[in-house]
mmCIF file of C-alpha atoms in Angstrom:
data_model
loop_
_atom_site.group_PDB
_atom_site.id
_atom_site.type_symbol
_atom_site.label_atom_id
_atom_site.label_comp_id
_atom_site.label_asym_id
_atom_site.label_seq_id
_atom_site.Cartn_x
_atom_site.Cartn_y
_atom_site.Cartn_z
ATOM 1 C CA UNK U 10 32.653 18.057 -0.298
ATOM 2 C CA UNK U 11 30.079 18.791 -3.039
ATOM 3 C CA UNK U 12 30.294 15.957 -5.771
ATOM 4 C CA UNK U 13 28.099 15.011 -8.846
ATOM 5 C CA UNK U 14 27.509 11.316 -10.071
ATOM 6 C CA UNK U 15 26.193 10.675 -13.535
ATOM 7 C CA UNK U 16 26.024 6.771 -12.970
ATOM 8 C CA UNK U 17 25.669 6.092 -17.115
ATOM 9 C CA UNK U 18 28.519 6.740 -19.628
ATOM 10 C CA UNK U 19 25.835 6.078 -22.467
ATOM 11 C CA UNK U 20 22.231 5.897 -22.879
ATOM 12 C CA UNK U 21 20.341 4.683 -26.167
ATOM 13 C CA UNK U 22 17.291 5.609 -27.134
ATOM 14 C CA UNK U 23 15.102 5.131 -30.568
ATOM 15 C CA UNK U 24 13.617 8.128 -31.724
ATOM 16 C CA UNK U 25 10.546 9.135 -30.622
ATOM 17 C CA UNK U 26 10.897 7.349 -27.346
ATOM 18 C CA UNK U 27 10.899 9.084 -23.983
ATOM 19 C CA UNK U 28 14.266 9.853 -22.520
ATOM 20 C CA UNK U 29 16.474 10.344 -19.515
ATOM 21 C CA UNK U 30 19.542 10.844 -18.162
ATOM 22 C CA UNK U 31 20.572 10.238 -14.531
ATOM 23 C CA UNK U 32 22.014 12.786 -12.097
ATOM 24 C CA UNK U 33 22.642 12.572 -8.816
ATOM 25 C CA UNK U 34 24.821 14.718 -6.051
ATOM 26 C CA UNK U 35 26.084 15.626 -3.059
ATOM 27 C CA UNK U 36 25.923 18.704 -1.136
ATOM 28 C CA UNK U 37 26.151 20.394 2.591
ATOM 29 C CA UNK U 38 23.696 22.916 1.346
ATOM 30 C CA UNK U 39 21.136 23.809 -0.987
ATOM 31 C CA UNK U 40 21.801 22.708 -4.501
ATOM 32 C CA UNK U 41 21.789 24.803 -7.405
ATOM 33 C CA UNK U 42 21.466 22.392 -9.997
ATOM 34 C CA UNK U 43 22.583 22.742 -14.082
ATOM 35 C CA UNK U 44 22.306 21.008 -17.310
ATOM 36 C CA UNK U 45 24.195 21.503 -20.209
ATOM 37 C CA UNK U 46 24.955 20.177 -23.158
ATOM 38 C CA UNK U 47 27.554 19.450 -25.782
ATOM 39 C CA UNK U 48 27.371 18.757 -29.100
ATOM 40 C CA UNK U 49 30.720 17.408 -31.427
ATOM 41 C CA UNK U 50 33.245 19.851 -31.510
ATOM 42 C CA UNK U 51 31.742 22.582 -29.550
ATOM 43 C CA UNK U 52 31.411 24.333 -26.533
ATOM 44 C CA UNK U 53 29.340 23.546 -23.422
ATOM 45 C CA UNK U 54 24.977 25.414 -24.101
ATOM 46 C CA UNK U 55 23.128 25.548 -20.952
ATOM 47 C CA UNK U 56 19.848 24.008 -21.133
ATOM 48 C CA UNK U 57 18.199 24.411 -17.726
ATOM 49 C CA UNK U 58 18.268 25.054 -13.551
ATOM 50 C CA UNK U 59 17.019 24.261 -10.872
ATOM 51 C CA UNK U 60 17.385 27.284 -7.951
ATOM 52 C CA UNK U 61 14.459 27.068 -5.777
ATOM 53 C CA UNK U 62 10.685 26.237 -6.411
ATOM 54 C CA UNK U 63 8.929 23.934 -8.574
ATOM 55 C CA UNK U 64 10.588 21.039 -8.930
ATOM 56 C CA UNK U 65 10.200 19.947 -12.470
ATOM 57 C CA UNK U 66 12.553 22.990 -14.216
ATOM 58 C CA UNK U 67 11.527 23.782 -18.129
ATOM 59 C CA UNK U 68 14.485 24.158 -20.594
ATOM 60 C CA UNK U 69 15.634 24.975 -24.205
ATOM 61 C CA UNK U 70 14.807 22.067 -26.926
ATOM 62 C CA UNK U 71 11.806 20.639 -24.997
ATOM 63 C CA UNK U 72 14.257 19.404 -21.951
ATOM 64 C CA UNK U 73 13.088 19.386 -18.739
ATOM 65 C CA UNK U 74 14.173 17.990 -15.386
ATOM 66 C CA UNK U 75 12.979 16.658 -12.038
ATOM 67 C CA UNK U 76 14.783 17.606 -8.484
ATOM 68 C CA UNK U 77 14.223 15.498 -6.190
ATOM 69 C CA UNK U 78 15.982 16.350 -2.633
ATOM 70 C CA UNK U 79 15.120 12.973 -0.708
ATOM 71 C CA UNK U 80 16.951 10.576 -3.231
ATOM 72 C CA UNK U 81 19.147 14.171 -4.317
ATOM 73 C CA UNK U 82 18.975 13.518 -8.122
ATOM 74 C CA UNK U 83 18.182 15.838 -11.054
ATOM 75 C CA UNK U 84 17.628 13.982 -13.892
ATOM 76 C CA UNK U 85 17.156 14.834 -17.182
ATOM 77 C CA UNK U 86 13.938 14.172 -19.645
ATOM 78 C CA UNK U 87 12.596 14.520 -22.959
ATOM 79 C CA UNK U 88 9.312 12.779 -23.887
ATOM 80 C CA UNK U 89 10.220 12.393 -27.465
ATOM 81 C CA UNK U 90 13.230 11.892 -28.638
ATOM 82 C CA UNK U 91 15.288 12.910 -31.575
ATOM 83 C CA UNK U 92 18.176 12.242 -33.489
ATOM 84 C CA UNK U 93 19.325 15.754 -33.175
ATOM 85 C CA UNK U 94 19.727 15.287 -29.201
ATOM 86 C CA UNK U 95 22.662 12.638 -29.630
ATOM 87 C CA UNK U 96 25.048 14.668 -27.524
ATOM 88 C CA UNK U 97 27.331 14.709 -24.463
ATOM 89 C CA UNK U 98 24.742 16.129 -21.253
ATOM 90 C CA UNK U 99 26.744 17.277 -18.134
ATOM 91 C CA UNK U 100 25.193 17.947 -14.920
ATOM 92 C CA UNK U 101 26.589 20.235 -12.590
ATOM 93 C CA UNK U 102 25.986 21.528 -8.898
ATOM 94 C CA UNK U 103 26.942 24.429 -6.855
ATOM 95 C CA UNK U 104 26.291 24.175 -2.901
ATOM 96 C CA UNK U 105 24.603 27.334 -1.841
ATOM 97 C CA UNK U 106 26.502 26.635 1.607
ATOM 98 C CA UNK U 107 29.347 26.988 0.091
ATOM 99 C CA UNK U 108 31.559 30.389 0.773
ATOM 100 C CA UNK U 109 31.269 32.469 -2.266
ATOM 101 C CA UNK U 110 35.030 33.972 -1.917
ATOM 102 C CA UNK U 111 36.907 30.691 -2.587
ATOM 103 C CA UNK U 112 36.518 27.802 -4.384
ATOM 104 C CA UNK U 113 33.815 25.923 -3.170
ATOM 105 C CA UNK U 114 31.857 28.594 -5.166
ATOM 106 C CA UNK U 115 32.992 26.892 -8.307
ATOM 107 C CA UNK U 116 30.698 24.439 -10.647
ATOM 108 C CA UNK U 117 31.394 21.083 -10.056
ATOM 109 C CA UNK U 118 30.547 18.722 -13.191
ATOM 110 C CA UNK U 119 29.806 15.296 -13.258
ATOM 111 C CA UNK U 120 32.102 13.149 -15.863
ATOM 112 C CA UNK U 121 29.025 13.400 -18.652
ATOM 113 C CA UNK U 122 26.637 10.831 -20.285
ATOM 114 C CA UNK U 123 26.674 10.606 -24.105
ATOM 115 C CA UNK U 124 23.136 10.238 -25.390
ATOM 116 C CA UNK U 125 22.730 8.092 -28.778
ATOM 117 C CA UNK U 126 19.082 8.584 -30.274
ATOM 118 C CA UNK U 127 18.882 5.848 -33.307
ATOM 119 C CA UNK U 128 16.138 6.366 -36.272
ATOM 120 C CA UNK A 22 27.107 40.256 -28.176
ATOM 121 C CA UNK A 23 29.876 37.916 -29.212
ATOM 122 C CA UNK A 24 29.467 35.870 -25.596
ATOM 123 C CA UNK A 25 32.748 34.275 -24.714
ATOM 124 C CA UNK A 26 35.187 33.678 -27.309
ATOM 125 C CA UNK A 27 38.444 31.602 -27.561
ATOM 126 C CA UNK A 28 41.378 31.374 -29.671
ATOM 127 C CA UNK A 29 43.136 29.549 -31.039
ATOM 128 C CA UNK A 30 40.954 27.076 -32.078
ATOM 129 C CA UNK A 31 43.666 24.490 -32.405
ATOM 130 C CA UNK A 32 47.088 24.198 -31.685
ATOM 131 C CA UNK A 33 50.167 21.263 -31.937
ATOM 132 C CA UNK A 34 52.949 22.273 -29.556
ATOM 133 C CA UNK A 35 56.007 20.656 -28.908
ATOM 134 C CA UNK A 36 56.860 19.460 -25.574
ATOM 135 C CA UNK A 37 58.929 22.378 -23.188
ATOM 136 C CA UNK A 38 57.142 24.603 -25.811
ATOM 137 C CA UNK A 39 55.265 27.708 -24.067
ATOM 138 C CA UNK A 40 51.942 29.185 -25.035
ATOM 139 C CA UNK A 41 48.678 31.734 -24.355
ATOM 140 C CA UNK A 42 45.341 30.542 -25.064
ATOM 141 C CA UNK A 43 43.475 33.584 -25.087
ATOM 142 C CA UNK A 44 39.635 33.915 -23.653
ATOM 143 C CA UNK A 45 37.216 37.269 -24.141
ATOM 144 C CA UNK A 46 33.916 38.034 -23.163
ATOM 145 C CA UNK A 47 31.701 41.390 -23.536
ATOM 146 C CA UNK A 48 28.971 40.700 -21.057
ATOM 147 C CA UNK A 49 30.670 42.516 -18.551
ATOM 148 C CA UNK A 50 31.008 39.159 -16.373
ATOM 149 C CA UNK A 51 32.670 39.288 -13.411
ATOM 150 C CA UNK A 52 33.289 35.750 -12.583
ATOM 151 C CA UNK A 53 35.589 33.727 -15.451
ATOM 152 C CA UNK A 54 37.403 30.146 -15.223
ATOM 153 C CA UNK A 55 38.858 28.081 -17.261
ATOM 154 C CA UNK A 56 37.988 24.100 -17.443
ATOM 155 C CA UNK A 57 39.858 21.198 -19.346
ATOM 156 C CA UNK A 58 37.869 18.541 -20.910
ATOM 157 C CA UNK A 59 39.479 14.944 -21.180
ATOM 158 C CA UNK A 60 37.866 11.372 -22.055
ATOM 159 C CA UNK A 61 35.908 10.396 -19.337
ATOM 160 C CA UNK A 62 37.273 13.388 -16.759
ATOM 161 C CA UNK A 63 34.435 15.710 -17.234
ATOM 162 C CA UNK A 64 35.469 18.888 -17.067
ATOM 163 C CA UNK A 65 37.930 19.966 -14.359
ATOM 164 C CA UNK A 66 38.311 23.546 -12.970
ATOM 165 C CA UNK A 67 42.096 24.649 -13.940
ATOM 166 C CA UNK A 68 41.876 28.450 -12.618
ATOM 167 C CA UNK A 69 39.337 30.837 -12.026
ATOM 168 C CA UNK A 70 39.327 34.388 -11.325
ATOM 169 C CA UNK A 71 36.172 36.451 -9.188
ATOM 170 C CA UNK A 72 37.025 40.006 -10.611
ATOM 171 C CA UNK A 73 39.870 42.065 -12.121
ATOM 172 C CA UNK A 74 42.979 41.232 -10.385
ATOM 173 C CA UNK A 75 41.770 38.689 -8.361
ATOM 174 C CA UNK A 76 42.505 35.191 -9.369
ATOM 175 C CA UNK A 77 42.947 32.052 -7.690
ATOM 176 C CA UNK A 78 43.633 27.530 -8.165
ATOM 177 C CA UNK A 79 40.894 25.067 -8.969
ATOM 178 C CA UNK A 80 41.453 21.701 -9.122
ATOM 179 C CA UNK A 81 44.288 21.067 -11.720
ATOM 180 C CA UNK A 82 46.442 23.887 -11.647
ATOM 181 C CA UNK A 83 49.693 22.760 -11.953
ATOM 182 C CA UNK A 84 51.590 23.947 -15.201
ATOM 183 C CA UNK A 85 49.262 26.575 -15.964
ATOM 184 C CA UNK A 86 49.246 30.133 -14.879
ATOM 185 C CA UNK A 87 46.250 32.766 -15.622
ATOM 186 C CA UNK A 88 46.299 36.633 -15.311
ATOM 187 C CA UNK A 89 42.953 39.248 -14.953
ATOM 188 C CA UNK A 90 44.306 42.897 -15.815
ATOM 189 C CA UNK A 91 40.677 43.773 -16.996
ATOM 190 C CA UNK A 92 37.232 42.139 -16.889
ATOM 191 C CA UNK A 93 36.886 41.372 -20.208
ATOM 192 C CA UNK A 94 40.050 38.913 -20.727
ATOM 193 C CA UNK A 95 41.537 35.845 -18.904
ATOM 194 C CA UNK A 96 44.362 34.577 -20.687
ATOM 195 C CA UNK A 97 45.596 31.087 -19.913
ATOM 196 C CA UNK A 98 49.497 30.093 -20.376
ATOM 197 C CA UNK A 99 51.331 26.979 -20.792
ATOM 198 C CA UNK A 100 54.921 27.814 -19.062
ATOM 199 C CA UNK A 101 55.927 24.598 -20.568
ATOM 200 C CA UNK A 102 53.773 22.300 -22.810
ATOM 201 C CA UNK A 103 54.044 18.540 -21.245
ATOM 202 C CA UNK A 104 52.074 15.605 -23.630
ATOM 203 C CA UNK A 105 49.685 15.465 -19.870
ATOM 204 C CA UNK A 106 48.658 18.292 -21.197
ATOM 205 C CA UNK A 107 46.916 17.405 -24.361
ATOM 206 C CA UNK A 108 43.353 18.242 -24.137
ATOM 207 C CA UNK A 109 40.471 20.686 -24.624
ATOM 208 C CA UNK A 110 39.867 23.584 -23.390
ATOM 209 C CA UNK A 111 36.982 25.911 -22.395
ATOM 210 C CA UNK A 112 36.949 29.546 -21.163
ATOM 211 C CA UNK A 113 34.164 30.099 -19.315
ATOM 212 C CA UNK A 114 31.867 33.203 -17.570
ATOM 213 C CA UNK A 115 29.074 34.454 -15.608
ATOM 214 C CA UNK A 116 27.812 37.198 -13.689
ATOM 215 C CA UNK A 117 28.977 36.082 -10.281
ATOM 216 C CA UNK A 118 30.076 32.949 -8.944
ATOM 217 C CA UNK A 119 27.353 32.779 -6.806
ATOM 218 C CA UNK A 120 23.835 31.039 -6.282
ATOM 219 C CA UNK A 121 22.101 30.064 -9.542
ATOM 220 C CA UNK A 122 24.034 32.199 -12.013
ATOM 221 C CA UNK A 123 24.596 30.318 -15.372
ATOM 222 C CA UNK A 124 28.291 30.146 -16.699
ATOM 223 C CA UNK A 125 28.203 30.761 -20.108
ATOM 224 C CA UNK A 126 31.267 28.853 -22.447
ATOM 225 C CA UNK A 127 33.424 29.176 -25.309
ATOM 226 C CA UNK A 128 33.415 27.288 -28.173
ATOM 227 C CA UNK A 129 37.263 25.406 -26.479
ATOM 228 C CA UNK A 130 40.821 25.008 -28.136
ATOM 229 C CA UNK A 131 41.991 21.865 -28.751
ATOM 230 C CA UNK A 132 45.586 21.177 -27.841
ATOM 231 C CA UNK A 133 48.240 18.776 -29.127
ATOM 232 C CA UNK A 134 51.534 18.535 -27.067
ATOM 233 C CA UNK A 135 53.957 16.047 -29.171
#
């Protein structure tokens, strides 16, 4: 079964400092990978995925992230950080082995990691 | 485009109580699901539906029921409100449910059961 592990509940950082955020998963497949993120009181934005390709994916707000397939993380960066990115991230994954019709098709999401960036 | 919308925003029911949370989107998605969000849950896949008509059980379906009559809508109802079901609530959407398509949310309801 496809499962994704986001082994922090909270990461601080000071502003200005690189950051990341830890993702890892589990798949029979190919991954399609997903970040999003949630700010307080709102919905879920996407920032970035990983399909196929180069590994390091390019998002919105200066986010990137890294797939790596032999230790099968995806974790998240920033190399400065600001106090606008203190947020709940979610990773996600969708198994590309997965039959399309039912519900292995679905997003799975990790439980989230809240990210506190201090002045 | 308005994206994927919700209503309400917030709601206090009382327990045995029934309700709809409604969720809309114009991007002429075909694949739409709803998620709740709880405390250190994540979000968990309640139904989801692949087209008009065609809907079927994620994870945490019991007590909730879900209906596709056109592609735009996929109401979400409550038969009858429980306090396990206090929570928030996203609609979600996308193109397909396959490969690398992005799901796109709503902004949630937030739901009181007393």
């Amino acid at each position: 079964a496809q499962s994704v592990a986001q082994p922090e509940d909270q990461v601080n950082v000071a502003e200005g400092n690189p950051l990341t955020v830890k993702c890892t998963y589990s798949v029979s497949g190919n991954p399609y990978l997903f970040w999003y993120v949630q700010y307080p009181n709102r919905g879920l934005q996407f920032l970035l995925k990983y399909i196929t390709g180069d590994n390091l994916v390019k998002g919105s707000y200066g986010f990137e992230a890294e797939f790596n397939k032999s230790q099968t993380s995806f974790h998240l960066k920033k190399p400065s950080a600001l106090v606008s990115d203190s947020a709940l991230y979610f990773c996600a994954v969708r198994d590309s082995g997965m039959n399309y019709g039912g519900s292995q098709g679905n997003l799975i999401f990790g439980k989230g990691t809240k990210l506190s960036v201090k002045p | 485009n308005a994206g994927v919308t919700q209503t309400p925003k917030f709601q206090v029911l009382k327990t045995g109580q029934s309700m709809t949370l409604q969720c809309a989107q114009d991007m002429n998605h075909e694949y739409m699901s709803w998620y709740r969000q709880d405390p250190g849950m994540g979000l968990r896949l309640i139904h989801y539906s692949v087209g008009a008509g065609i809907t079927d059980q994620g994870e945490v379906p019991n007590g909730y029921n879900v209906s596709r009559s056109t592609t735009e809508d996929f109401p979400l109802r409550l038969l009858s409100a429980a306090p396990s079901q206090t929570s928030v609530y996203f609609c979600a959407s996308s193109y397909t449910v396959a490969g690398g398509q992005t799901q796109y949310f709503g902004p949630g309801t937030r739901l009181l059961v007393l």
